[in-house]
Amino acid sequence: RCGPAGSGAARKIVLISGAIAGVTLVGELLAVADAFGVPRDAALDGLAAGPLAGAVARIRSTGSDFAVALAAKDVGLATDAADLPQLAAARDWLRAAAAEGAADQDMRHVIEHIHPA
């Protein structure tokens, strides 16, 4: 239980927004790693050993299916509710990936639109 009617949906938006933002942050960190000459796998392995472990696991997962377009919709609900610059950036990455043809792909593919391998 998390409160009156609608609280469950609100909680879902909070939780999924954190997961989605983590994935887009890892995408940006891969761009930083590349700029500094850090190999992609070394960067992912290092990130997997810290607080972004869940996001890295999500990126490496091949059995997940949460479409980029749905992730953009959910983060959009969060950014409609409050002024959230970091989530707005995640939303914009997702929308761009969707516009570039990844709308129906799993959200892990957004990192390829942030920083292609």
PDB file of N, CA and C in Angstrom, residues 33-109:
ATOM      1  N   ALA A  33      33.742   8.721 -21.265  1.00  0.00           N
ATOM      2  CA  ALA A  33      34.790   7.692 -21.289  1.00  0.00           C
ATOM      3  C   ALA A  33      35.494   7.686 -22.636  1.00  0.00           C
ATOM      4  N   ASP A  34      34.725   7.742 -23.710  1.00  0.00           N
ATOM      5  CA  ASP A  34      35.305   7.741 -25.049  1.00  0.00           C
ATOM      6  C   ASP A  34      36.178   8.977 -25.266  1.00  0.00           C
ATOM      7  N   ALA A  35      35.721  10.121 -24.797  1.00  0.00           N
ATOM      8  CA  ALA A  35      36.492  11.357 -24.947  1.00  0.00           C
ATOM      9  C   ALA A  35      37.841  11.266 -24.241  1.00  0.00           C
ATOM     10  N   PHE A  36      37.896  10.517 -23.146  1.00  0.00           N
ATOM     11  CA  PHE A  36      39.139  10.351 -22.391  1.00  0.00           C
ATOM     12  C   PHE A  36      39.915   9.097 -22.796  1.00  0.00           C
ATOM     13  N   GLY A  37      39.401   8.348 -23.757  1.00  0.00           N
ATOM     14  CA  GLY A  37      40.099   7.158 -24.212  1.00  0.00           C
ATOM     15  C   GLY A  37      39.903   5.931 -23.341  1.00  0.00           C
ATOM     16  N   VAL A  38      38.879   5.948 -22.487  1.00  0.00           N
ATOM     17  CA  VAL A  38      38.583   4.784 -21.647  1.00  0.00           C
ATOM     18  C   VAL A  38      37.741   3.811 -22.475  1.00  0.00           C
ATOM     19  N   PRO A  39      38.188   2.561 -22.612  1.00  0.00           N
ATOM     20  CA  PRO A  39      37.406   1.598 -23.389  1.00  0.00           C
ATOM     21  C   PRO A  39      35.989   1.428 -22.815  1.00  0.00           C
ATOM     22  N   ARG A  40      35.042   1.264 -23.708  1.00  0.00           N
ATOM     23  CA  ARG A  40      33.627   1.146 -23.328  1.00  0.00           C
ATOM     24  C   ARG A  40      33.397   0.062 -22.270  1.00  0.00           C
ATOM     25  N   ASP A  41      33.950  -1.135 -22.490  1.00  0.00           N
ATOM     26  CA  ASP A  41      33.741  -2.220 -21.531  1.00  0.00           C
ATOM     27  C   ASP A  41      34.371  -1.906 -20.178  1.00  0.00           C
ATOM     28  N   ALA A  42      35.529  -1.252 -20.185  1.00  0.00           N
ATOM     29  CA  ALA A  42      36.166  -0.877 -18.920  1.00  0.00           C
ATOM     30  C   ALA A  42      35.305   0.141 -18.176  1.00  0.00           C
ATOM     31  N   ALA A  43      34.726   1.075 -18.913  1.00  0.00           N
ATOM     32  CA  ALA A  43      33.845   2.068 -18.287  1.00  0.00           C
ATOM     33  C   ALA A  43      32.605   1.387 -17.712  1.00  0.00           C
ATOM     34  N   LEU A  44      31.987   0.504 -18.492  1.00  0.00           N
ATOM     35  CA  LEU A  44      30.789  -0.189 -18.012  1.00  0.00           C
ATOM     36  C   LEU A  44      31.100  -1.064 -16.800  1.00  0.00           C
ATOM     37  N   ASP A  45      32.237  -1.754 -16.831  1.00  0.00           N
ATOM     38  CA  ASP A  45      32.607  -2.591 -15.687  1.00  0.00           C
ATOM     39  C   ASP A  45      32.802  -1.742 -14.437  1.00  0.00           C
ATOM     40  N   GLY A  46      33.449  -0.608 -14.572  1.00  0.00           N
ATOM     41  CA  GLY A  46      33.652   0.281 -13.431  1.00  0.00           C
ATOM     42  C   GLY A  46      32.336   0.845 -12.909  1.00  0.00           C
ATOM     43  N   LEU A  47      31.472   1.270 -13.814  1.00  0.00           N
ATOM     44  CA  LEU A  47      30.171   1.808 -13.408  1.00  0.00           C
ATOM     45  C   LEU A  47      29.311   0.720 -12.752  1.00  0.00           C
ATOM     46  N   ALA A  48      29.480  -0.521 -13.202  1.00  0.00           N
ATOM     47  CA  ALA A  48      28.706  -1.630 -12.642  1.00  0.00           C
ATOM     48  C   ALA A  48      29.116  -1.951 -11.208  1.00  0.00           C
ATOM     49  N   ALA A  49      30.267  -1.456 -10.795  1.00  0.00           N
ATOM     50  CA  ALA A  49      30.749  -1.711  -9.435  1.00  0.00           C
ATOM     51  C   ALA A  49      30.333  -0.616  -8.458  1.00  0.00           C
ATOM     52  N   GLY A  50      29.548   0.340  -8.914  1.00  0.00           N
ATOM     53  CA  GLY A  50      29.163   1.462  -8.062  1.00  0.00           C
ATOM     54  C   GLY A  50      27.662   1.681  -8.042  1.00  0.00           C
ATOM     55  N   PRO A  51      27.268   2.904  -7.739  1.00  0.00           N
ATOM     56  CA  PRO A  51      25.837   3.208  -7.584  1.00  0.00           C
ATOM     57  C   PRO A  51      25.016   3.104  -8.859  1.00  0.00           C
ATOM     58  N   LEU A  52      25.662   3.019 -10.003  1.00  0.00           N
ATOM     59  CA  LEU A  52      24.927   2.876 -11.266  1.00  0.00           C
ATOM     60  C   LEU A  52      24.851   1.425 -11.723  1.00  0.00           C
ATOM     61  N   ALA A  53      25.104   0.507 -10.809  1.00  0.00           N
ATOM     62  CA  ALA A  53      25.093  -0.925 -11.142  1.00  0.00           C
ATOM     63  C   ALA A  53      23.768  -1.347 -11.769  1.00  0.00           C
ATOM     64  N   GLY A  54      22.658  -0.878 -11.240  1.00  0.00           N
ATOM     65  CA  GLY A  54      21.352  -1.242 -11.781  1.00  0.00           C
ATOM     66  C   GLY A  54      21.169  -0.748 -13.205  1.00  0.00           C
ATOM     67  N   ALA A  55      21.623   0.462 -13.483  1.00  0.00           N
ATOM     68  CA  ALA A  55      21.501   1.007 -14.835  1.00  0.00           C
ATOM     69  C   ALA A  55      22.376   0.233 -15.814  1.00  0.00           C
ATOM     70  N   VAL A  56      23.584  -0.127 -15.392  1.00  0.00           N
ATOM     71  CA  VAL A  56      24.467  -0.904 -16.263  1.00  0.00           C
ATOM     72  C   VAL A  56      23.864  -2.279 -16.518  1.00  0.00           C
ATOM     73  N   ALA A  57      23.319  -2.901 -15.475  1.00  0.00           N
ATOM     74  CA  ALA A  57      22.672  -4.205 -15.658  1.00  0.00           C
ATOM     75  C   ALA A  57      21.509  -4.091 -16.636  1.00  0.00           C
ATOM     76  N   ARG A  58      20.775  -3.001 -16.570  1.00  0.00           N
ATOM     77  CA  ARG A  58      19.639  -2.775 -17.475  1.00  0.00           C
ATOM     78  C   ARG A  58      20.124  -2.637 -18.906  1.00  0.00           C
ATOM     79  N   ILE A  59      21.236  -1.932 -19.087  1.00  0.00           N
ATOM     80  CA  ILE A  59      21.802  -1.743 -20.422  1.00  0.00           C
ATOM     81  C   ILE A  59      22.304  -3.061 -20.996  1.00  0.00           C
ATOM     82  N   ARG A  60      22.883  -3.872 -20.144  1.00  0.00           N
ATOM     83  CA  ARG A  60      23.450  -5.148 -20.602  1.00  0.00           C
ATOM     84  C   ARG A  60      22.395  -6.245 -20.745  1.00  0.00           C
ATOM     85  N   SER A  61      21.213  -6.021 -20.233  1.00  0.00           N
ATOM     86  CA  SER A  61      20.148  -7.021 -20.289  1.00  0.00           C
ATOM     87  C   SER A  61      19.645  -7.189 -21.714  1.00  0.00           C
ATOM     88  N   THR A  62      19.432  -8.420 -22.103  1.00  0.00           N
ATOM     89  CA  THR A  62      18.860  -8.673 -23.425  1.00  0.00           C
ATOM     90  C   THR A  62      17.444  -9.224 -23.324  1.00  0.00           C
ATOM     91  N   GLY A  63      16.972  -9.452 -22.106  1.00  0.00           N
ATOM     92  CA  GLY A  63      15.649 -10.024 -21.925  1.00  0.00           C
ATOM     93  C   GLY A  63      14.592  -9.013 -21.527  1.00  0.00           C
ATOM     94  N   SER A  64      14.916  -7.744 -21.602  1.00  0.00           N
ATOM     95  CA  SER A  64      13.970  -6.705 -21.196  1.00  0.00           C
ATOM     96  C   SER A  64      13.265  -6.129 -22.411  1.00  0.00           C
ATOM     97  N   ASP A  65      12.069  -5.612 -22.177  1.00  0.00           N
ATOM     98  CA  ASP A  65      11.310  -5.023 -23.272  1.00  0.00           C
ATOM     99  C   ASP A  65      10.450  -3.882 -22.735  1.00  0.00           C
ATOM    100  N   PHE A  66      11.068  -2.725 -22.607  1.00  0.00           N
ATOM    101  CA  PHE A  66      10.364  -1.514 -22.207  1.00  0.00           C
ATOM    102  C   PHE A  66      10.696  -0.482 -23.274  1.00  0.00           C
ATOM    103  N   ALA A  67       9.772  -0.265 -24.168  1.00  0.00           N
ATOM    104  CA  ALA A  67      10.007   0.542 -25.359  1.00  0.00           C
ATOM    105  C   ALA A  67      10.432   1.969 -25.033  1.00  0.00           C
ATOM    106  N   VAL A  68      11.323   2.479 -25.866  1.00  0.00           N
ATOM    107  CA  VAL A  68      11.807   3.848 -25.748  1.00  0.00           C
ATOM    108  C   VAL A  68      10.634   4.829 -25.683  1.00  0.00           C
ATOM    109  N   ALA A  69       9.630   4.640 -26.538  1.00  0.00           N
ATOM    110  CA  ALA A  69       8.480   5.558 -26.554  1.00  0.00           C
ATOM    111  C   ALA A  69       7.731   5.539 -25.232  1.00  0.00           C
ATOM    112  N   LEU A  70       7.585   4.372 -24.617  1.00  0.00           N
ATOM    113  CA  LEU A  70       6.904   4.287 -23.318  1.00  0.00           C
ATOM    114  C   LEU A  70       7.746   4.908 -22.213  1.00  0.00           C
ATOM    115  N   ALA A  71       9.058   4.709 -22.279  1.00  0.00           N
ATOM    116  CA  ALA A  71       9.940   5.333 -21.292  1.00  0.00           C
ATOM    117  C   ALA A  71       9.855   6.850 -21.406  1.00  0.00           C
ATOM    118  N   ALA A  72       9.835   7.370 -22.635  1.00  0.00           N
ATOM    119  CA  ALA A  72       9.710   8.813 -22.842  1.00  0.00           C
ATOM    120  C   ALA A  72       8.388   9.332 -22.286  1.00  0.00           C
ATOM    121  N   LYS A  73       7.326   8.560 -22.482  1.00  0.00           N
ATOM    122  CA  LYS A  73       6.017   8.961 -21.952  1.00  0.00           C
ATOM    123  C   LYS A  73       6.051   9.045 -20.435  1.00  0.00           C
ATOM    124  N   ASP A  74       6.602   8.032 -19.787  1.00  0.00           N
ATOM    125  CA  ASP A  74       6.635   8.016 -18.323  1.00  0.00           C
ATOM    126  C   ASP A  74       7.481   9.153 -17.758  1.00  0.00           C
ATOM    127  N   VAL A  75       8.652   9.382 -18.349  1.00  0.00           N
ATOM    128  CA  VAL A  75       9.485  10.485 -17.870  1.00  0.00           C
ATOM    129  C   VAL A  75       8.811  11.817 -18.171  1.00  0.00           C
ATOM    130  N   GLY A  76       8.069  11.880 -19.277  1.00  0.00           N
ATOM    131  CA  GLY A  76       7.308  13.087 -19.577  1.00  0.00           C
ATOM    132  C   GLY A  76       6.265  13.401 -18.512  1.00  0.00           C
ATOM    133  N   LEU A  77       5.653  12.372 -17.950  1.00  0.00           N
ATOM    134  CA  LEU A  77       4.695  12.592 -16.855  1.00  0.00           C
ATOM    135  C   LEU A  77       5.393  13.212 -15.651  1.00  0.00           C
ATOM    136  N   ALA A  78       6.608  12.765 -15.378  1.00  0.00           N
ATOM    137  CA  ALA A  78       7.367  13.335 -14.262  1.00  0.00           C
ATOM    138  C   ALA A  78       7.743  14.782 -14.529  1.00  0.00           C
ATOM    139  N   THR A  79       8.223  15.063 -15.744  1.00  0.00           N
ATOM    140  CA  THR A  79       8.653  16.429 -16.049  1.00  0.00           C
ATOM    141  C   THR A  79       7.475  17.378 -16.200  1.00  0.00           C
ATOM    142  N   ASP A  80       6.291  16.837 -16.464  1.00  0.00           N
ATOM    143  CA  ASP A  80       5.087  17.677 -16.476  1.00  0.00           C
ATOM    144  C   ASP A  80       4.685  18.083 -15.061  1.00  0.00           C
ATOM    145  N   ALA A  81       5.077  17.270 -14.081  1.00  0.00           N
ATOM    146  CA  ALA A  81       4.666  17.508 -12.701  1.00  0.00           C
ATOM    147  C   ALA A  81       5.565  18.483 -11.957  1.00  0.00           C
ATOM    148  N   ALA A  82       6.807  18.624 -12.392  1.00  0.00           N
ATOM    149  CA  ALA A  82       7.747  19.489 -11.681  1.00  0.00           C
ATOM    150  C   ALA A  82       8.857  19.910 -12.629  1.00  0.00           C
ATOM    151  N   ASP A  83       9.578  20.955 -12.252  1.00  0.00           N
ATOM    152  CA  ASP A  83      10.724  21.429 -13.025  1.00  0.00           C
ATOM    153  C   ASP A  83      11.908  20.535 -12.681  1.00  0.00           C
ATOM    154  N   LEU A  84      12.262  19.641 -13.612  1.00  0.00           N
ATOM    155  CA  LEU A  84      13.260  18.600 -13.354  1.00  0.00           C
ATOM    156  C   LEU A  84      14.275  18.565 -14.502  1.00  0.00           C
ATOM    157  N   PRO A  85      15.310  19.396 -14.456  1.00  0.00           N
ATOM    158  CA  PRO A  85      16.258  19.472 -15.568  1.00  0.00           C
ATOM    159  C   PRO A  85      16.924  18.145 -15.930  1.00  0.00           C
ATOM    160  N   GLN A  86      17.300  17.333 -14.957  1.00  0.00           N
ATOM    161  CA  GLN A  86      17.959  16.074 -15.278  1.00  0.00           C
ATOM    162  C   GLN A  86      16.996  15.102 -15.944  1.00  0.00           C
ATOM    163  N   LEU A  87      15.779  15.011 -15.439  1.00  0.00           N
ATOM    164  CA  LEU A  87      14.800  14.139 -16.081  1.00  0.00           C
ATOM    165  C   LEU A  87      14.370  14.693 -17.436  1.00  0.00           C
ATOM    166  N   ALA A  88      14.382  16.015 -17.577  1.00  0.00           N
ATOM    167  CA  ALA A  88      14.066  16.609 -18.880  1.00  0.00           C
ATOM    168  C   ALA A  88      15.125  16.204 -19.911  1.00  0.00           C
ATOM    169  N   ALA A  89      16.375  16.153 -19.491  1.00  0.00           N
ATOM    170  CA  ALA A  89      17.437  15.706 -20.400  1.00  0.00           C
ATOM    171  C   ALA A  89      17.220  14.243 -20.790  1.00  0.00           C
ATOM    172  N   ALA A  90      16.863  13.402 -19.822  1.00  0.00           N
ATOM    173  CA  ALA A  90      16.584  11.990 -20.113  1.00  0.00           C
ATOM    174  C   ALA A  90      15.416  11.875 -21.084  1.00  0.00           C
ATOM    175  N   ARG A  91      14.372  12.647 -20.838  1.00  0.00           N
ATOM    176  CA  ARG A  91      13.201  12.651 -21.732  1.00  0.00           C
ATOM    177  C   ARG A  91      13.601  13.049 -23.139  1.00  0.00           C
ATOM    178  N   ASP A  92      14.433  14.076 -23.257  1.00  0.00           N
ATOM    179  CA  ASP A  92      14.843  14.550 -24.573  1.00  0.00           C
ATOM    180  C   ASP A  92      15.678  13.504 -25.311  1.00  0.00           C
ATOM    181  N   TRP A  93      16.567  12.786 -24.588  1.00  0.00           N
ATOM    182  CA  TRP A  93      17.328  11.705 -25.220  1.00  0.00           C
ATOM    183  C   TRP A  93      16.379  10.626 -25.734  1.00  0.00           C
ATOM    184  N   LEU A  94      15.404  10.273 -24.933  1.00  0.00           N
ATOM    185  CA  LEU A  94      14.454   9.232 -25.329  1.00  0.00           C
ATOM    186  C   LEU A  94      13.624   9.673 -26.529  1.00  0.00           C
ATOM    187  N   ARG A  95      13.165  10.892 -26.522  1.00  0.00           N
ATOM    188  CA  ARG A  95      12.384  11.406 -27.647  1.00  0.00           C
ATOM    189  C   ARG A  95      13.209  11.447 -28.924  1.00  0.00           C
ATOM    190  N   ALA A  96      14.470  11.830 -28.796  1.00  0.00           N
ATOM    191  CA  ALA A  96      15.348  11.862 -29.965  1.00  0.00           C
ATOM    192  C   ALA A  96      15.564  10.447 -30.498  1.00  0.00           C
ATOM    193  N   ALA A  97      15.795   9.491 -29.600  1.00  0.00           N
ATOM    194  CA  ALA A  97      15.979   8.096 -30.020  1.00  0.00           C
ATOM    195  C   ALA A  97      14.728   7.584 -30.720  1.00  0.00           C
ATOM    196  N   ALA A  98      13.561   7.920 -30.173  1.00  0.00           N
ATOM    197  CA  ALA A  98      12.298   7.503 -30.791  1.00  0.00           C
ATOM    198  C   ALA A  98      12.167   8.104 -32.192  1.00  0.00           C
ATOM    199  N   ALA A  99      12.501   9.380 -32.323  1.00  0.00           N
ATOM    200  CA  ALA A  99      12.407  10.053 -33.618  1.00  0.00           C
ATOM    201  C   ALA A  99      13.388   9.476 -34.632  1.00  0.00           C
ATOM    202  N   GLU A 100      14.493   8.901 -34.132  1.00  0.00           N
ATOM    203  CA  GLU A 100      15.504   8.313 -35.006  1.00  0.00           C
ATOM    204  C   GLU A 100      15.223   6.840 -35.303  1.00  0.00           C
ATOM    205  N   GLY A 101      14.037   6.366 -34.934  1.00  0.00           N
ATOM    206  CA  GLY A 101      13.631   5.015 -35.301  1.00  0.00           C
ATOM    207  C   GLY A 101      13.665   3.976 -34.202  1.00  0.00           C
ATOM    208  N   ALA A 102      13.962   4.379 -32.964  1.00  0.00           N
ATOM    209  CA  ALA A 102      14.070   3.403 -31.871  1.00  0.00           C
ATOM    210  C   ALA A 102      12.833   3.358 -30.973  1.00  0.00           C
ATOM    211  N   ALA A 103      11.734   3.947 -31.406  1.00  0.00           N
ATOM    212  CA  ALA A 103      10.546   4.060 -30.548  1.00  0.00           C
ATOM    213  C   ALA A 103      10.089   2.726 -29.979  1.00  0.00           C
ATOM    214  N   ASP A 104      10.171   1.660 -30.771  1.00  0.00           N
ATOM    215  CA  ASP A 104       9.690   0.352 -30.335  1.00  0.00           C
ATOM    216  C   ASP A 104      10.796  -0.541 -29.768  1.00  0.00           C
ATOM    217  N   GLN A 105      12.026  -0.044 -29.753  1.00  0.00           N
ATOM    218  CA  GLN A 105      13.131  -0.824 -29.190  1.00  0.00           C
ATOM    219  C   GLN A 105      13.160  -0.687 -27.679  1.00  0.00           C
ATOM    220  N   ASP A 106      13.812  -1.648 -27.012  1.00  0.00           N
ATOM    221  CA  ASP A 106      13.974  -1.562 -25.567  1.00  0.00           C
ATOM    222  C   ASP A 106      14.755  -0.300 -25.220  1.00  0.00           C
ATOM    223  N   MET A 107      14.446   0.296 -24.076  1.00  0.00           N
ATOM    224  CA  MET A 107      15.053   1.571 -23.705  1.00  0.00           C
ATOM    225  C   MET A 107      16.572   1.509 -23.575  1.00  0.00           C
ATOM    226  N   ARG A 108      17.156   0.312 -23.422  1.00  0.00           N
ATOM    227  CA  ARG A 108      18.617   0.242 -23.340  1.00  0.00           C
ATOM    228  C   ARG A 108      19.260   0.775 -24.616  1.00  0.00           C
ATOM    229  N   HIS A 109      18.529   0.769 -25.717  1.00  0.00           N
ATOM    230  CA  HIS A 109      19.071   1.238 -26.990  1.00  0.00           C
ATOM    231  C   HIS A 109      19.219   2.762 -27.047  1.00  0.00           C
TER     232      HIS A 109
END
